CSV table of C-alpha atoms in Angstrom, one decimal:
chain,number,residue,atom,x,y,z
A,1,UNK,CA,-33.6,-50.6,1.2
A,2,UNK,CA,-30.3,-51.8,2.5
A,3,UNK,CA,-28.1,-50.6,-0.7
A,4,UNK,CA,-30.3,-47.1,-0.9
A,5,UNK,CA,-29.3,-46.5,2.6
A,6,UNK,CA,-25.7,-47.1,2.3
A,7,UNK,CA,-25.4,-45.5,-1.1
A,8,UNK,CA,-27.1,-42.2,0.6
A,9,UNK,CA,-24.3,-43.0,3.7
A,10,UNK,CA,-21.8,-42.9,0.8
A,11,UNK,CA,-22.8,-39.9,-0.9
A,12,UNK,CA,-23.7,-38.0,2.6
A,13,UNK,CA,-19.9,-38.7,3.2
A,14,UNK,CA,-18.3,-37.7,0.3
A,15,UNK,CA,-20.3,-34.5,0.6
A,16,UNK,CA,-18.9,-33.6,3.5
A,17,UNK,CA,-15.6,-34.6,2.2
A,18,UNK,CA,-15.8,-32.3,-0.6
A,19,UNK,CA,-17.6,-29.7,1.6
A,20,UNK,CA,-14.3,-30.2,4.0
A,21,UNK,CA,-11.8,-29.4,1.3
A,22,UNK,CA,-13.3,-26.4,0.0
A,23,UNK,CA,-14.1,-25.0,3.3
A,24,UNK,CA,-10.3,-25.9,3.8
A,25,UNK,CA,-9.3,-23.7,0.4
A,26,UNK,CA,-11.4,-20.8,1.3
A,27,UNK,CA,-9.8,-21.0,4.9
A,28,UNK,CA,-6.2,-20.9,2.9
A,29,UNK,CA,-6.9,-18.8,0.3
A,30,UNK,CA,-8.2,-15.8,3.1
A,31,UNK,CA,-5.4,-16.4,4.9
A,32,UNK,CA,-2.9,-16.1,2.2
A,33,UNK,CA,-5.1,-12.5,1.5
A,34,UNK,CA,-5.2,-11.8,5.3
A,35,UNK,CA,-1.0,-12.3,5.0
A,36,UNK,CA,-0.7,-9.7,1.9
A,37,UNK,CA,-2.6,-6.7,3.4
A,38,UNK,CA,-2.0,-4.2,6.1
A,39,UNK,CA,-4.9,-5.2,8.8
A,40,UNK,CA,-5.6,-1.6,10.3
A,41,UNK,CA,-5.4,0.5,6.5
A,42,UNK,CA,-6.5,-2.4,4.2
A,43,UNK,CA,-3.9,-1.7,2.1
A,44,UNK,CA,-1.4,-4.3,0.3
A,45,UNK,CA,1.8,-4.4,3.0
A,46,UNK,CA,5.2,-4.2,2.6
A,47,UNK,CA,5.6,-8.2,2.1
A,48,UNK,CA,3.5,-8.1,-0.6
A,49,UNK,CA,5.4,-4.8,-2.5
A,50,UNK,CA,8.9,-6.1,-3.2
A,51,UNK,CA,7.5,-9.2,-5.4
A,52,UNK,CA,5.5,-6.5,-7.3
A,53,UNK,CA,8.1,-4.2,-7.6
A,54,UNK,CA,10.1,-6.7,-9.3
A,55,UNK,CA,7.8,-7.8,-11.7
A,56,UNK,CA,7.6,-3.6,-12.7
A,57,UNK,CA,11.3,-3.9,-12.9
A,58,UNK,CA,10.9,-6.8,-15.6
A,59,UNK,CA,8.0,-5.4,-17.1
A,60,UNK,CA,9.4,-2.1,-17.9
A,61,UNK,CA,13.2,-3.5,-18.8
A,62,UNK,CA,11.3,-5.3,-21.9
A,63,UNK,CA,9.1,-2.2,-22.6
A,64,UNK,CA,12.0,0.3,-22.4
A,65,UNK,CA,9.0,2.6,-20.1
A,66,UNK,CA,10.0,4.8,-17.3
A,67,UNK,CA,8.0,4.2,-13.8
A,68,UNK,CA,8.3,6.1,-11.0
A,69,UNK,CA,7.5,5.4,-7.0
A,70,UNK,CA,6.8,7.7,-3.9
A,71,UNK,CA,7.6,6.9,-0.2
A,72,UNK,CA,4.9,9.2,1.4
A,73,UNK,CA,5.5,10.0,5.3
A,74,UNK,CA,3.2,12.1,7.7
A,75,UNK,CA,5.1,15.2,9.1
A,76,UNK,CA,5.4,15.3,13.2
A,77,UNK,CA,3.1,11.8,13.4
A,78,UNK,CA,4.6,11.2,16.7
A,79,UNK,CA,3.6,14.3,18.3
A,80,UNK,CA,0.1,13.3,17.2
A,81,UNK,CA,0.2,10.0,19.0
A,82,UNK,CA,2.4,11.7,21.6
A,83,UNK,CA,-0.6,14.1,21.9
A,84,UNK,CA,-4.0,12.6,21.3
A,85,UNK,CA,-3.5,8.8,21.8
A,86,UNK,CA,-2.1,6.1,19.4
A,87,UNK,CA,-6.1,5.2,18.9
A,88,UNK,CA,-6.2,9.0,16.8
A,89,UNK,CA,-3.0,8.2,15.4
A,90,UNK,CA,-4.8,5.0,13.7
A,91,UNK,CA,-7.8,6.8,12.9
A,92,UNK,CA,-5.2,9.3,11.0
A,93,UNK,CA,-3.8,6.2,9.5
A,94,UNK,CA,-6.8,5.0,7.9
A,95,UNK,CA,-8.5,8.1,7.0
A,96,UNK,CA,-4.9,8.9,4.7
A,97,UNK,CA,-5.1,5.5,3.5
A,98,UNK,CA,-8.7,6.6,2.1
A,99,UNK,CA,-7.6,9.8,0.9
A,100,UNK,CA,-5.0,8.1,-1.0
A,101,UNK,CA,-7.1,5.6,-2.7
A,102,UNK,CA,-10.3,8.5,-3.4
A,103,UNK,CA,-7.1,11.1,-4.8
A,104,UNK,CA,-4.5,8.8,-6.9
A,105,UNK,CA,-5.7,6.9,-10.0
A,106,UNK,CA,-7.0,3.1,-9.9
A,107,UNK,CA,-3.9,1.6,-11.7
A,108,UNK,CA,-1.4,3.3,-8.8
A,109,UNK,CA,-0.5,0.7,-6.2
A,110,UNK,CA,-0.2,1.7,-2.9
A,111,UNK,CA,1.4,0.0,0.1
A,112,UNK,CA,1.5,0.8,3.6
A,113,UNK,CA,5.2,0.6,4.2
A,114,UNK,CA,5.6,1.0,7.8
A,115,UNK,CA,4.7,3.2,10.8
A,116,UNK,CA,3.0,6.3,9.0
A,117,UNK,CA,4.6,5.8,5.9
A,118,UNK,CA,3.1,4.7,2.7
A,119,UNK,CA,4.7,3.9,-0.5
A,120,UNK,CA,3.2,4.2,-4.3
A,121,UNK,CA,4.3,2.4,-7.5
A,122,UNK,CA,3.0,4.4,-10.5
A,123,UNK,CA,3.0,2.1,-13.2
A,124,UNK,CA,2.5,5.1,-15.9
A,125,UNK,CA,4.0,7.8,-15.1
A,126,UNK,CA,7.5,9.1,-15.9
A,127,UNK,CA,9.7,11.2,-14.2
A,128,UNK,CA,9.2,14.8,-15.6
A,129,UNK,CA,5.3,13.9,-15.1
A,130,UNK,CA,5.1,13.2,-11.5
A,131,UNK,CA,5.3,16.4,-9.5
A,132,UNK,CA,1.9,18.1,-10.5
A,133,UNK,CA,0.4,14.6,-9.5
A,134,UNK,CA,2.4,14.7,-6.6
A,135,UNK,CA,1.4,18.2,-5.8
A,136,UNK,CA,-2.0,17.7,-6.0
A,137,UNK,CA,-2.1,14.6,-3.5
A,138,UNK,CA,0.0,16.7,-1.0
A,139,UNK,CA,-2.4,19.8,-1.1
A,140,UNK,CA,-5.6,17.1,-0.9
A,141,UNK,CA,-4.0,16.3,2.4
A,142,UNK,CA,-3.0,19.5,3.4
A,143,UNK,CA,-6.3,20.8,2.9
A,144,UNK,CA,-8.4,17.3,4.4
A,145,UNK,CA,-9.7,17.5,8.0
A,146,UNK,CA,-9.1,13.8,9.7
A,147,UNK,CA,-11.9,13.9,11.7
A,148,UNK,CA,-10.6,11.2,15.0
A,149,UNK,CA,-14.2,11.7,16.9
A,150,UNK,CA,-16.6,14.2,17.3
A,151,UNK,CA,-14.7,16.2,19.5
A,152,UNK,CA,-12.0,15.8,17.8
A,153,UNK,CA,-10.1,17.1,13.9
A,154,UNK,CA,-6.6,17.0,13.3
A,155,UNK,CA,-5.1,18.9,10.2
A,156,UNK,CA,-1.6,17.3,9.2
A,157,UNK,CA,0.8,17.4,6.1
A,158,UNK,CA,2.8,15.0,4.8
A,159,UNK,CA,6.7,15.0,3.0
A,160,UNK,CA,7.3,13.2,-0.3
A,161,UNK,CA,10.5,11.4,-2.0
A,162,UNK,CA,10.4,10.0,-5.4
A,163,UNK,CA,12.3,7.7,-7.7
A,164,UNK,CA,12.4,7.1,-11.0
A,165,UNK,CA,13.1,3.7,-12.9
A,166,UNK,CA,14.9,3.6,-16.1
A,167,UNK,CA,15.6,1.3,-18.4
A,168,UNK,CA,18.9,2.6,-19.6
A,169,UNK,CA,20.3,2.5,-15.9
A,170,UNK,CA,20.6,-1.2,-15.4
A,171,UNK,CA,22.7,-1.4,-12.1
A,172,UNK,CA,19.4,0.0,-10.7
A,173,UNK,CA,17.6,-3.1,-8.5
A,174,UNK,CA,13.8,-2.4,-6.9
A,175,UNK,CA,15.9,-2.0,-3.1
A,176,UNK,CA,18.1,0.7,-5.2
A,177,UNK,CA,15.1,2.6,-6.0
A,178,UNK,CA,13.5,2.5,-2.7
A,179,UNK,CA,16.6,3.7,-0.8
A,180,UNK,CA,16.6,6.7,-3.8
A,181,UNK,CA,13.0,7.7,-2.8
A,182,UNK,CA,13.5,7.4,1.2
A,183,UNK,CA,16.6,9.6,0.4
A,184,UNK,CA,14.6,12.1,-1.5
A,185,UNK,CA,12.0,11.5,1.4
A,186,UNK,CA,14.5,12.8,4.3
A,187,UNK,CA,15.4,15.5,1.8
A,188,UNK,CA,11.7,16.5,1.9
A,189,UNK,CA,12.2,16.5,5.8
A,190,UNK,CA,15.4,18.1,6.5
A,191,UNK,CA,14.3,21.4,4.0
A,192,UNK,CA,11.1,22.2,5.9
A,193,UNK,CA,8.5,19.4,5.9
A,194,UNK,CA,5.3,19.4,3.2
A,195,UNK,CA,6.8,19.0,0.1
A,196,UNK,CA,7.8,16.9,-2.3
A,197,UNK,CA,11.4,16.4,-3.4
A,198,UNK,CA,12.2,14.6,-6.7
């Protein structure tokens, strides 16, 4: 009886040995998740773009394939927050983040950059093909009402930048491209807000 109990004492504590460790990976592993994603949109952050970005830069230098990105900013966001509360402001925040996800295709990668600005990485698409997709996102927007509560719908636009990568311009780096978008971005701004400049 003696060896039966201390064989179940054995396997009672490597159980919770083993339970221990995995409890321990799970902890890591959703705090490695909890690290790569934006907490109020749910979308990847910006920690977790530049690593990604690179690997499209490698990618598409051995494949010789265009890709193009978009830094996507809400017009006059302060005045909404200024106006209604930064708790409508998030409620803005995430209900673009949806429309983003429900309008663009499941292989574009979005990011929440900053602030109310987003960024997208689209692995596909070259370019001289980006503005009707680009288009049809900004009217989506345009034409969504972000309902904050029930007493409360805000209508709001948005300004777009793009960038393209090429292959054949090698002094271009994924920072390079970024600043090219935000450029195109303030471009977007300074010539009257709700468009897209590319």
């Amino acid at each position: 009886f003696r060896n039966v109990l201390m064989d179940y004492l054995m396997i009672s504590r490597l159980s919770l040995f083993m339970v221990s460790r995995l409890s321990l990976k799970i902890t890591q592993k959703n705090l490695i998740v909890k690290a790569q994603m934006d907490p109020l949109t749910g979308l990847k952050n910006r920690l977790t773009m530049m690593p990604i970005l690179e690997k499209m830069f490698d990618v598409h230098e051995l494949s010789s394939h265009e890709f193009t990105i978009a830094m996507i900013d809400i017009d006059h966001f302060k005045n909404i927050n200024d106006t209604y509360g930064h708790q409508a402001g998030d409620v803005v925040l995430v209900e673009l983040a949806n429309v983003l996800r429900k309008t663009l295709r499941g292989g574009d990668l979005i990011f929440r950059y900053g602030g109310e600005e987003f960024l997208v990485i689209f692995p596909h698409i070259i370019q001289k093909e980006i503005l009707p997709v680009l288009e049809k996102l900004r009217k989506t927007i345009e034409k969504h009402v972000f309902v904050v509560d029930e007493n409360l719908s805000i209508s709001l636009t948005v300004s777009v930048g793009t960038a393209t990568f090429v292959p054949s311009e090698p002094s271009c780096t994924p920072l390079e491209l970024i600043k090219k978008s935000d450029e195109k971005l303030y471009e977007a701004k300074e010539t009257g807000r709700n468009r897209v400049m590319h």
